[in-house]
């Protein structure tokens, strides 16, 4: 089979030589000989499938065609309290200030009674984000015209950035509708994807719920998911004409909300409950918009570390290896003054009052792992004590 393949390629080369000879006005015999001999001598310019086509020299432009990924920026977090300086051992401690003092009006009774205002501690741990390591061999780097290691490091950084902002949006959105965390179903016309579209009345309904609790009007932010932005653009002429800046792409304020758009908003079920962060959304789950009061939100960034092993110290694989570890968190200070608008299917009853079940942060996961390890050690010691010197279990 190998001889037939080589012979076939030789015939192709000779045929192309004949065609070129005719084009150049030289004897066809010279063209046939040239088609067979010249590629072997100079590396040819023959097409794929001809003999020696593998000796073509590949040209690298050095231009990188990068993957398109949204969610690398989160402008909706601009101005939120940054407690990075208060991080200690990847944990932030906040002071939970007690209730306000009673106000006496036209008081005539003295001495004035004492009222205790008790403060508490809120310990909030950061999340740990790690990338799997990437290996880049010296063989790979040998003939490249671009900075492969630099490209890998950049992609690791972007992957962590997307993950941490996606986790932040998920953490800010409430678990379900409660007295202090309103979750509003959409009420527009049903679309082809089985969900009702967002309309202005839904945003007003969210505002009304926040107003009823007495939450401050200044500092409210609404982060719209892509579905809901598109709903308003399609169905609301006023939104298109007056509330969207086509030059900057930033959505104008609506009903007292500072309005933003974010690609990686959290998903909600058709019952109106938030899908767990590590759970893949189902077919009836849709992205939701969420809102918050800026002074009830905080963010903190801990340490960032790059782990790198040079190929020179990796004789077995002769490859450079790199990955990253980064600590970051965005959370509501208390479970209040946050809300959401989810895409309703028009028939499923909404679930309300579901308890918030946050994922373990790094500090909690670390403590749990330590307790599990201690438990295994204790079980091993107990098992050893239960055996006699001959290895038989005692009664």
mmCIF file of C-alpha atoms in Angstrom:
data_model
loop_
_atom_site.group_PDB
_atom_site.id
_atom_site.type_symbol
_atom_site.label_atom_id
_atom_site.label_comp_id
_atom_site.label_asym_id
_atom_site.label_seq_id
_atom_site.Cartn_x
_atom_site.Cartn_y
_atom_site.Cartn_z
ATOM 1 C CA UNK A 1 0.000 0.000 0.000
ATOM 2 C CA UNK A 2 2.873 2.387 0.801
ATOM 3 C CA UNK A 3 4.462 1.862 -2.653
ATOM 4 C CA UNK A 4 1.158 2.527 -4.426
ATOM 5 C CA UNK A 5 0.652 5.750 -2.424
ATOM 6 C CA UNK A 6 4.128 7.052 -3.249
ATOM 7 C CA UNK A 7 3.711 6.101 -6.908
ATOM 8 C CA UNK A 8 0.348 7.868 -7.052
ATOM 9 C CA UNK A 9 1.839 11.014 -5.601
ATOM 10 C CA UNK A 10 4.690 10.838 -8.106
ATOM 11 C CA UNK A 11 2.162 10.663 -10.968
ATOM 12 C CA UNK A 12 0.338 13.699 -9.515
ATOM 13 C CA UNK A 13 3.596 15.649 -9.377
ATOM 14 C CA UNK A 14 4.478 14.696 -12.995
ATOM 15 C CA UNK A 15 0.987 15.647 -14.192
ATOM 16 C CA UNK A 16 1.233 19.068 -12.527
ATOM 17 C CA UNK A 17 4.670 19.466 -14.109
ATOM 18 C CA UNK A 18 3.199 18.747 -17.559
ATOM 19 C CA UNK A 19 0.435 21.307 -17.042
ATOM 20 C CA UNK A 20 2.950 23.952 -15.952
ATOM 21 C CA UNK A 21 5.155 23.094 -18.949
ATOM 22 C CA UNK A 22 2.238 23.689 -21.296
ATOM 23 C CA UNK A 23 1.513 26.979 -19.568
ATOM 24 C CA UNK A 24 5.147 28.080 -19.822
ATOM 25 C CA UNK A 25 5.559 26.885 -23.422
ATOM 26 C CA UNK A 26 8.293 24.342 -22.757
ATOM 27 C CA UNK A 27 8.391 20.665 -23.812
ATOM 28 C CA UNK A 28 6.023 18.492 -21.770
ATOM 29 C CA UNK A 29 8.800 15.946 -21.150
ATOM 30 C CA UNK A 30 10.754 18.584 -19.240
ATOM 31 C CA UNK A 31 7.685 19.355 -17.192
ATOM 32 C CA UNK A 32 7.177 15.699 -16.284
ATOM 33 C CA UNK A 33 10.797 15.322 -15.216
ATOM 34 C CA UNK A 34 10.691 18.579 -13.293
ATOM 35 C CA UNK A 35 7.510 17.575 -11.481
ATOM 36 C CA UNK A 36 9.171 14.412 -10.252
ATOM 37 C CA UNK A 37 12.648 15.717 -9.406
ATOM 38 C CA UNK A 38 12.312 19.353 -8.325
ATOM 39 C CA UNK A 39 10.022 18.686 -5.293
ATOM 40 C CA UNK A 40 12.572 16.224 -3.952
ATOM 41 C CA UNK A 41 15.346 18.752 -4.341
ATOM 42 C CA UNK A 42 13.826 22.018 -3.129
ATOM 43 C CA UNK A 43 10.832 21.177 -0.981
ATOM 44 C CA UNK A 44 8.257 21.933 -3.665
ATOM 45 C CA UNK A 45 5.208 24.109 -3.753
ATOM 46 C CA UNK A 46 2.988 21.202 -4.687
ATOM 47 C CA UNK A 47 -0.516 20.923 -3.176
ATOM 48 C CA UNK A 48 -1.641 18.560 -0.411
ATOM 49 C CA UNK A 49 -1.715 14.998 -1.658
ATOM 50 C CA UNK A 50 1.327 15.317 -3.902
ATOM 51 C CA UNK A 51 4.634 13.664 -3.105
ATOM 52 C CA UNK A 52 6.728 15.531 -0.508
ATOM 53 C CA UNK A 53 3.893 17.932 0.370
ATOM 54 C CA UNK A 54 5.036 17.582 4.014
ATOM 55 C CA UNK A 55 8.191 19.568 3.356
ATOM 56 C CA UNK A 56 6.278 22.837 3.028
ATOM 57 C CA UNK A 57 7.559 25.435 5.499
ATOM 58 C CA UNK A 58 4.726 26.589 7.799
ATOM 59 C CA UNK A 59 4.554 30.318 8.415
ATOM 60 C CA UNK A 60 3.408 31.582 11.832
ATOM 61 C CA UNK A 61 2.077 35.126 11.950
ATOM 62 C CA UNK A 62 2.316 35.329 15.735
ATOM 63 C CA UNK A 63 -1.266 36.660 15.910
ATOM 64 C CA UNK A 64 -3.397 34.927 18.528
ATOM 65 C CA UNK A 65 -7.055 34.260 17.774
ATOM 66 C CA UNK A 66 -8.492 34.262 21.265
ATOM 67 C CA UNK A 67 -11.676 32.677 22.514
ATOM 68 C CA UNK A 68 -14.550 35.128 22.925
ATOM 69 C CA UNK A 69 -15.683 35.109 26.535
ATOM 70 C CA UNK A 70 -18.116 37.419 28.314
ATOM 71 C CA UNK A 71 -18.111 38.171 32.021
ATOM 72 C CA UNK A 72 -14.543 39.444 32.301
ATOM 73 C CA UNK A 73 -15.784 42.742 33.734
ATOM 74 C CA UNK A 74 -18.332 43.450 36.449
ATOM 75 C CA UNK A 75 -18.931 47.195 36.482
ATOM 76 C CA UNK A 76 -21.987 46.611 38.670
ATOM 77 C CA UNK A 77 -19.536 46.088 41.544
ATOM 78 C CA UNK A 78 -17.937 49.527 41.109
ATOM 79 C CA UNK A 79 -18.241 51.519 44.316
ATOM 80 C CA UNK A 80 -19.209 48.536 46.499
ATOM 81 C CA UNK A 81 -17.377 48.534 49.850
ATOM 82 C CA UNK A 82 -13.980 46.889 49.454
ATOM 83 C CA UNK A 83 -12.737 45.161 52.626
ATOM 84 C CA UNK A 84 -9.625 43.592 51.113
ATOM 85 C CA UNK A 85 -7.430 45.354 53.643
ATOM 86 C CA UNK A 86 -9.359 43.668 56.485
ATOM 87 C CA UNK A 87 -8.754 40.127 55.219
ATOM 88 C CA UNK A 88 -6.883 37.948 57.716
ATOM 89 C CA UNK A 89 -6.256 34.282 56.983
ATOM 90 C CA UNK A 90 -8.760 34.572 54.084
ATOM 91 C CA UNK A 91 -11.605 35.647 56.441
ATOM 92 C CA UNK A 92 -13.264 39.047 56.908
ATOM 93 C CA UNK A 93 -14.923 39.922 60.220
ATOM 94 C CA UNK A 94 -17.751 42.476 60.123
ATOM 95 C CA UNK A 95 -19.500 44.041 63.107
ATOM 96 C CA UNK A 96 -23.233 43.362 63.163
ATOM 97 C CA UNK A 97 -24.526 46.554 64.745
ATOM 98 C CA UNK A 98 -27.626 46.117 66.908
ATOM 99 C CA UNK A 99 -30.918 47.995 66.637
ATOM 100 C CA UNK A 100 -31.243 51.763 66.777
ATOM 101 C CA UNK A 101 -31.923 53.495 70.105
ATOM 102 C CA UNK A 102 -35.499 54.495 70.874
ATOM 103 C CA UNK A 103 -36.234 58.169 70.326
ATOM 104 C CA UNK A 104 -38.144 60.009 73.040
ATOM 105 C CA UNK A 105 -40.332 62.914 71.917
ATOM 106 C CA UNK A 106 -41.407 65.574 74.410
ATOM 107 C CA UNK A 107 -40.132 63.434 77.277
ATOM 108 C CA UNK A 108 -40.804 64.594 80.880
ATOM 109 C CA UNK A 109 -39.587 61.498 82.752
ATOM 110 C CA UNK A 110 -36.119 61.474 84.298
ATOM 111 C CA UNK A 111 -33.724 59.838 84.701
ATOM 112 C CA UNK A 112 -33.858 58.583 81.138
ATOM 113 C CA UNK A 113 -33.846 54.784 80.950
ATOM 114 C CA UNK A 114 -30.773 52.918 79.693
ATOM 115 C CA UNK A 115 -31.071 50.897 76.504
ATOM 116 C CA UNK A 116 -28.440 48.323 75.480
ATOM 117 C CA UNK A 117 -27.382 48.158 71.835
ATOM 118 C CA UNK A 118 -25.726 44.791 71.360
ATOM 119 C CA UNK A 119 -23.262 44.259 68.538
ATOM 120 C CA UNK A 120 -22.388 40.909 67.005
ATOM 121 C CA UNK A 121 -19.707 39.405 64.814
ATOM 122 C CA UNK A 122 -20.196 38.368 61.182
ATOM 123 C CA UNK A 123 -17.331 36.161 59.975
ATOM 124 C CA UNK A 124 -17.295 35.882 56.188
ATOM 125 C CA UNK A 125 -14.741 33.628 54.536
ATOM 126 C CA UNK A 126 -13.347 34.110 51.055
ATOM 127 C CA UNK A 127 -13.704 31.581 48.252
ATOM 128 C CA UNK A 128 -10.634 29.847 46.848
ATOM 129 C CA UNK A 129 -10.330 29.739 43.068
ATOM 130 C CA UNK A 130 -7.745 27.398 41.545
ATOM 131 C CA UNK A 131 -6.952 26.455 37.969
ATOM 132 C CA UNK A 132 -5.815 23.034 36.869
ATOM 133 C CA UNK A 133 -2.194 23.084 35.798
ATOM 134 C CA UNK A 134 -1.197 23.485 32.160
ATOM 135 C CA UNK A 135 1.941 21.844 30.808
ATOM 136 C CA UNK A 136 3.881 23.380 27.920
ATOM 137 C CA UNK A 137 6.742 21.222 26.714
ATOM 138 C CA UNK A 138 10.050 22.508 25.387
ATOM 139 C CA UNK A 139 9.254 20.637 22.171
ATOM 140 C CA UNK A 140 6.149 22.796 21.771
ATOM 141 C CA UNK A 141 8.083 26.010 22.345
ATOM 142 C CA UNK A 142 10.880 25.091 19.946
ATOM 143 C CA UNK A 143 9.522 26.646 16.733
ATOM 144 C CA UNK A 144 6.749 28.979 17.949
ATOM 145 C CA UNK A 145 6.741 32.637 16.956
ATOM 146 C CA UNK A 146 4.617 33.813 19.893
ATOM 147 C CA UNK A 147 4.831 33.781 23.685
ATOM 148 C CA UNK A 148 3.081 30.495 24.476
ATOM 149 C CA UNK A 149 3.753 30.711 28.235
ATOM 150 C CA UNK A 150 2.428 34.270 28.352
ATOM 151 C CA UNK A 151 -0.696 33.208 26.492
ATOM 152 C CA UNK A 152 -1.299 30.336 28.924
ATOM 153 C CA UNK A 153 -0.874 32.615 31.946
ATOM 154 C CA UNK A 154 -3.304 35.143 30.451
ATOM 155 C CA UNK A 155 -5.927 32.441 29.874
ATOM 156 C CA UNK A 156 -5.586 31.189 33.451
ATOM 157 C CA UNK A 157 -6.132 34.714 34.731
ATOM 158 C CA UNK A 158 -9.188 35.259 32.538
ATOM 159 C CA UNK A 159 -10.702 31.917 33.577
ATOM 160 C CA UNK A 160 -10.418 32.842 37.263
ATOM 161 C CA UNK A 161 -11.835 36.330 36.621
ATOM 162 C CA UNK A 162 -14.910 34.910 34.873
ATOM 163 C CA UNK A 163 -15.450 32.332 37.623
ATOM 164 C CA UNK A 164 -15.168 34.806 40.509
ATOM 165 C CA UNK A 165 -17.571 37.348 38.983
ATOM 166 C CA UNK A 166 -20.048 34.594 38.116
ATOM 167 C CA UNK A 167 -19.847 33.349 41.705
ATOM 168 C CA UNK A 168 -20.326 36.938 42.949
ATOM 169 C CA UNK A 169 -23.546 37.393 40.967
ATOM 170 C CA UNK A 170 -24.843 34.069 42.258
ATOM 171 C CA UNK A 171 -24.046 34.986 45.872
ATOM 172 C CA UNK A 172 -25.816 38.347 45.683
ATOM 173 C CA UNK A 173 -29.083 36.980 44.275
ATOM 174 C CA UNK A 174 -31.555 35.693 46.930
ATOM 175 C CA UNK A 175 -32.458 32.031 47.239
ATOM 176 C CA UNK A 176 -36.198 32.643 46.924
ATOM 177 C CA UNK A 177 -38.917 35.157 47.690
ATOM 178 C CA UNK A 178 -39.045 36.231 51.358
ATOM 179 C CA UNK A 179 -40.190 39.298 53.263
ATOM 180 C CA UNK A 180 -36.746 40.904 53.027
ATOM 181 C CA UNK A 181 -35.644 39.441 49.648
ATOM 182 C CA UNK A 182 -38.336 39.971 46.986
ATOM 183 C CA UNK A 183 -38.245 37.646 43.968
ATOM 184 C CA UNK A 184 -40.642 38.775 41.241
ATOM 185 C CA UNK A 185 -41.920 36.611 38.351
ATOM 186 C CA UNK A 186 -42.009 38.103 34.855
ATOM 187 C CA UNK A 187 -45.473 38.900 33.514
ATOM 188 C CA UNK A 188 -45.092 39.751 29.817
ATOM 189 C CA UNK A 189 -46.129 37.759 26.780
ATOM 190 C CA UNK A 190 -44.948 34.169 26.530
ATOM 191 C CA UNK A 191 -42.000 33.661 24.175
ATOM 192 C CA UNK A 192 -40.924 30.722 22.060
ATOM 193 C CA UNK A 193 -38.558 29.567 24.817
ATOM 194 C CA UNK A 194 -41.461 28.945 27.206
ATOM 195 C CA UNK A 195 -40.933 31.919 29.509
ATOM 196 C CA UNK A 196 -42.842 35.134 29.963
ATOM 197 C CA UNK A 197 -40.934 38.231 28.911
ATOM 198 C CA UNK A 198 -39.815 40.994 31.233
ATOM 199 C CA UNK A 199 -41.903 44.173 31.123
ATOM 200 C CA UNK A 200 -41.648 47.507 32.937
ATOM 201 C CA UNK A 201 -44.391 46.476 35.361
ATOM 202 C CA UNK A 202 -42.089 43.761 36.746
ATOM 203 C CA UNK A 203 -39.385 46.298 37.580
ATOM 204 C CA UNK A 204 -41.979 48.522 39.219
ATOM 205 C CA UNK A 205 -43.228 45.535 41.249
ATOM 206 C CA UNK A 206 -39.686 44.937 42.502
ATOM 207 C CA UNK A 207 -39.338 48.612 43.409
ATOM 208 C CA UNK A 208 -42.643 48.527 45.275
ATOM 209 C CA UNK A 209 -41.506 45.593 47.428
ATOM 210 C CA UNK A 210 -38.246 47.365 48.330
ATOM 211 C CA UNK A 211 -40.129 50.584 49.092
ATOM 212 C CA UNK A 212 -42.487 48.718 51.418
ATOM 213 C CA UNK A 213 -39.541 47.631 53.582
ATOM 214 C CA UNK A 214 -38.216 51.178 53.823
ATOM 215 C CA UNK A 215 -34.946 50.372 52.065
ATOM 216 C CA UNK A 216 -33.119 53.510 50.855
ATOM 217 C CA UNK A 217 -33.907 54.556 47.298
ATOM 218 C CA UNK A 218 -30.453 55.959 46.595
ATOM 219 C CA UNK A 219 -27.918 53.202 45.954
ATOM 220 C CA UNK A 220 -30.214 50.582 44.441
ATOM 221 C CA UNK A 221 -28.774 48.646 41.516
ATOM 222 C CA UNK A 222 -30.516 46.361 39.060
ATOM 223 C CA UNK A 223 -28.389 43.909 37.066
ATOM 224 C CA UNK A 224 -30.286 42.637 34.034
ATOM 225 C CA UNK A 225 -29.543 39.305 32.396
ATOM 226 C CA UNK A 226 -29.271 39.192 28.607
ATOM 227 C CA UNK A 227 -32.747 37.667 28.169
ATOM 228 C CA UNK A 228 -34.389 40.515 30.048
ATOM 229 C CA UNK A 229 -32.438 43.233 28.241
ATOM 230 C CA UNK A 230 -33.511 41.722 24.928
ATOM 231 C CA UNK A 231 -37.119 41.535 26.145
ATOM 232 C CA UNK A 232 -37.150 45.263 26.800
ATOM 233 C CA UNK A 233 -35.418 46.066 23.512
ATOM 234 C CA UNK A 234 -37.939 43.994 21.551
ATOM 235 C CA UNK A 235 -41.144 44.975 23.283
ATOM 236 C CA UNK A 236 -40.612 48.417 24.779
ATOM 237 C CA UNK A 237 -40.283 51.295 22.322
ATOM 238 C CA UNK A 238 -39.662 53.788 25.109
ATOM 239 C CA UNK A 239 -36.833 51.656 26.466
ATOM 240 C CA UNK A 240 -35.257 51.504 23.007
ATOM 241 C CA UNK A 241 -35.610 55.213 22.341
ATOM 242 C CA UNK A 242 -34.889 56.736 25.727
ATOM 243 C CA UNK A 243 -33.303 54.247 28.100
ATOM 244 C CA UNK A 244 -30.474 52.728 26.086
ATOM 245 C CA UNK A 245 -27.347 54.563 25.049
ATOM 246 C CA UNK A 246 -26.294 52.928 21.782
ATOM 247 C CA UNK A 247 -22.989 54.791 21.842
ATOM 248 C CA UNK A 248 -21.737 53.616 25.234
ATOM 249 C CA UNK A 249 -23.851 50.468 25.475
ATOM 250 C CA UNK A 250 -24.722 51.314 29.077
ATOM 251 C CA UNK A 251 -28.339 51.074 30.100
ATOM 252 C CA UNK A 252 -29.775 54.248 31.613
ATOM 253 C CA UNK A 253 -31.330 54.354 35.076
ATOM 254 C CA UNK A 254 -34.913 53.158 35.527
ATOM 255 C CA UNK A 255 -37.300 53.886 38.387
ATOM 256 C CA UNK A 256 -34.497 54.787 40.770
ATOM 257 C CA UNK A 257 -32.333 51.762 39.879
ATOM 258 C CA UNK A 258 -28.850 52.095 38.453
ATOM 259 C CA UNK A 259 -29.162 49.545 35.656
ATOM 260 C CA UNK A 260 -26.407 47.232 34.405
ATOM 261 C CA UNK A 261 -26.175 44.199 32.148
ATOM 262 C CA UNK A 262 -24.147 41.092 32.977
ATOM 263 C CA UNK A 263 -23.568 37.952 30.911
ATOM 264 C CA UNK A 264 -23.273 35.479 33.806
ATOM 265 C CA UNK A 265 -26.339 36.147 35.920
ATOM 266 C CA UNK A 266 -27.585 33.244 38.106
ATOM 267 C CA UNK A 267 -30.220 30.750 36.969
ATOM 268 C CA UNK A 268 -33.614 30.260 38.622
ATOM 269 C CA UNK A 269 -36.046 27.365 38.355
ATOM 270 C CA UNK A 270 -39.583 27.767 37.065
ATOM 271 C CA UNK A 271 -40.638 27.724 40.750
ATOM 272 C CA UNK A 272 -38.580 30.858 41.414
ATOM 273 C CA UNK A 273 -35.721 29.332 43.420
ATOM 274 C CA UNK A 274 -32.049 29.882 42.671
ATOM 275 C CA UNK A 275 -30.175 27.001 41.022
ATOM 276 C CA UNK A 276 -27.111 25.956 43.040
ATOM 277 C CA UNK A 277 -23.862 27.397 41.716
ATOM 278 C CA UNK A 278 -22.250 24.040 40.918
ATOM 279 C CA UNK A 279 -25.447 22.588 39.421
ATOM 280 C CA UNK A 280 -25.933 22.531 35.653
ATOM 281 C CA UNK A 281 -29.181 24.396 34.817
ATOM 282 C CA UNK A 282 -32.021 22.268 33.485
ATOM 283 C CA UNK A 283 -34.111 22.823 30.371
ATOM 284 C CA UNK A 284 -36.737 24.880 32.212
ATOM 285 C CA UNK A 285 -34.217 26.975 34.159
ATOM 286 C CA UNK A 286 -33.480 30.502 32.942
ATOM 287 C CA UNK A 287 -31.119 33.302 33.856
ATOM 288 C CA UNK A 288 -32.595 35.915 36.164
ATOM 289 C CA UNK A 289 -31.934 39.583 36.866
ATOM 290 C CA UNK A 290 -31.028 40.640 40.406
ATOM 291 C CA UNK A 291 -30.847 43.800 42.473
ATOM 292 C CA UNK A 292 -29.131 45.004 45.637
ATOM 293 C CA UNK A 293 -28.547 48.035 47.813
ATOM 294 C CA UNK A 294 -24.878 48.967 47.499
ATOM 295 C CA UNK A 295 -24.303 49.614 51.203
ATOM 296 C CA UNK A 296 -25.550 46.111 52.041
ATOM 297 C CA UNK A 297 -22.920 44.505 49.822
ATOM 298 C CA UNK A 298 -19.196 44.015 50.277
ATOM 299 C CA UNK A 299 -16.307 42.536 48.374
ATOM 300 C CA UNK A 300 -12.848 41.422 49.430
ATOM 301 C CA UNK A 301 -9.820 40.061 47.669
ATOM 302 C CA UNK A 302 -7.176 37.936 49.325
ATOM 303 C CA UNK A 303 -3.892 36.625 48.049
ATOM 304 C CA UNK A 304 -3.034 35.547 44.508
ATOM 305 C CA UNK A 305 -0.277 33.051 43.829
ATOM 306 C CA UNK A 306 1.147 31.594 40.638
ATOM 307 C CA UNK A 307 2.611 28.098 40.821
ATOM 308 C CA UNK A 308 5.249 27.474 38.180
ATOM 309 C CA UNK A 309 7.747 24.729 37.438
ATOM 310 C CA UNK A 310 10.362 25.321 34.780
ATOM 311 C CA UNK A 311 11.132 22.599 32.259
ATOM 312 C CA UNK A 312 14.743 22.700 33.463
ATOM 313 C CA UNK A 313 13.629 21.304 36.825
ATOM 314 C CA UNK A 314 11.245 18.784 35.288
ATOM 315 C CA UNK A 315 13.563 16.238 33.615
ATOM 316 C CA UNK A 316 10.946 13.501 33.270
ATOM 317 C CA UNK A 317 8.554 15.488 31.067
ATOM 318 C CA UNK A 318 10.794 18.417 30.044
ATOM 319 C CA UNK A 319 7.742 20.656 30.286
ATOM 320 C CA UNK A 320 6.892 23.946 31.941
ATOM 321 C CA UNK A 321 3.879 23.700 34.285
ATOM 322 C CA UNK A 322 1.727 26.554 35.595
ATOM 323 C CA UNK A 323 -1.482 27.183 37.525
ATOM 324 C CA UNK A 324 -2.955 29.798 39.878
ATOM 325 C CA UNK A 325 -4.656 30.176 43.247
ATOM 326 C CA UNK A 326 -6.756 33.254 44.061
ATOM 327 C CA UNK A 327 -9.044 34.265 46.955
ATOM 328 C CA UNK A 328 -12.082 36.478 46.454
ATOM 329 C CA UNK A 329 -15.634 36.968 47.691
ATOM 330 C CA UNK A 330 -18.678 39.159 47.145
ATOM 331 C CA UNK A 331 -21.584 38.754 49.576
ATOM 332 C CA UNK A 332 -24.503 40.616 51.082
ATOM 333 C CA UNK A 333 -23.654 41.724 54.616
ATOM 334 C CA UNK A 334 -27.105 40.540 55.697
ATOM 335 C CA UNK A 335 -29.853 38.676 53.887
ATOM 336 C CA UNK A 336 -31.886 41.787 53.132
ATOM 337 C CA UNK A 337 -32.266 44.554 50.538
ATOM 338 C CA UNK A 338 -31.511 42.128 47.713
ATOM 339 C CA UNK A 339 -33.971 40.847 45.131
ATOM 340 C CA UNK A 340 -34.459 39.203 41.747
ATOM 341 C CA UNK A 341 -36.749 38.959 38.744
ATOM 342 C CA UNK A 342 -36.997 35.458 37.291
ATOM 343 C CA UNK A 343 -38.510 34.255 34.009
ATOM 344 C CA UNK A 344 -41.840 32.656 34.881
ATOM 345 C CA UNK A 345 -43.477 30.022 32.689
ATOM 346 C CA UNK A 346 -46.947 31.370 33.426
ATOM 347 C CA UNK A 347 -48.337 28.329 35.261
ATOM 348 C CA UNK A 348 -45.952 26.926 37.894
ATOM 349 C CA UNK A 349 -46.614 28.069 41.466
ATOM 350 C CA UNK A 350 -43.814 30.097 43.001
ATOM 351 C CA UNK A 351 -41.906 28.619 45.934
ATOM 352 C CA UNK A 352 -41.361 31.091 48.759
ATOM 353 C CA UNK A 353 -39.423 31.201 52.008
ATOM 354 C CA UNK A 354 -36.712 28.725 51.012
ATOM 355 C CA UNK A 355 -33.719 28.956 53.325
ATOM 356 C CA UNK A 356 -30.491 30.230 51.839
ATOM 357 C CA UNK A 357 -27.934 27.439 51.567
ATOM 358 C CA UNK A 358 -24.637 29.074 50.664
ATOM 359 C CA UNK A 359 -21.757 26.958 49.415
ATOM 360 C CA UNK A 360 -18.973 26.381 51.902
ATOM 361 C CA UNK A 361 -16.320 29.068 51.643
ATOM 362 C CA UNK A 362 -12.640 28.131 51.843
ATOM 363 C CA UNK A 363 -12.356 28.637 55.621
ATOM 364 C CA UNK A 364 -15.394 26.398 56.251
ATOM 365 C CA UNK A 365 -14.218 23.757 53.790
ATOM 366 C CA UNK A 366 -10.767 23.766 55.386
ATOM 367 C CA UNK A 367 -12.202 23.299 58.898
ATOM 368 C CA UNK A 368 -14.524 20.531 57.705
ATOM 369 C CA UNK A 369 -11.628 18.718 56.044
ATOM 370 C CA UNK A 370 -9.541 19.000 59.224
ATOM 371 C CA UNK A 371 -12.390 17.569 61.328
ATOM 372 C CA UNK A 372 -12.823 14.676 58.877
ATOM 373 C CA UNK A 373 -9.110 13.940 59.076
ATOM 374 C CA UNK A 374 -9.184 13.984 62.882
ATOM 375 C CA UNK A 375 -12.183 11.668 62.818
ATOM 376 C CA UNK A 376 -10.367 9.176 60.595
ATOM 377 C CA UNK A 377 -7.323 9.277 62.875
ATOM 378 C CA UNK A 378 -9.498 8.685 65.962
ATOM 379 C CA UNK A 379 -11.257 5.770 64.272
ATOM 380 C CA UNK A 380 -7.902 4.253 63.321
ATOM 381 C CA UNK A 381 -6.580 4.549 66.876
ATOM 382 C CA UNK A 382 -9.764 3.059 68.306
ATOM 383 C CA UNK A 383 -9.506 0.129 65.900
ATOM 384 C CA UNK A 384 -5.878 -0.472 66.856
ATOM 385 C CA UNK A 385 -6.723 -0.499 70.578
ATOM 386 C CA UNK A 386 -9.495 -3.031 69.994
ATOM 387 C CA UNK A 387 -7.048 -5.626 68.650
ATOM 388 C CA UNK A 388 -4.931 -7.926 70.817
ATOM 389 C CA UNK A 389 -1.230 -8.526 70.059
ATOM 390 C CA UNK A 390 -2.215 -11.456 67.797
ATOM 391 C CA UNK A 391 -4.357 -9.153 65.666
ATOM 392 C CA UNK A 392 -7.689 -10.661 66.801
ATOM 393 C CA UNK A 393 -10.573 -8.421 67.871
ATOM 394 C CA UNK A 394 -11.417 -8.581 71.556
ATOM 395 C CA UNK A 395 -14.959 -8.958 72.847
#
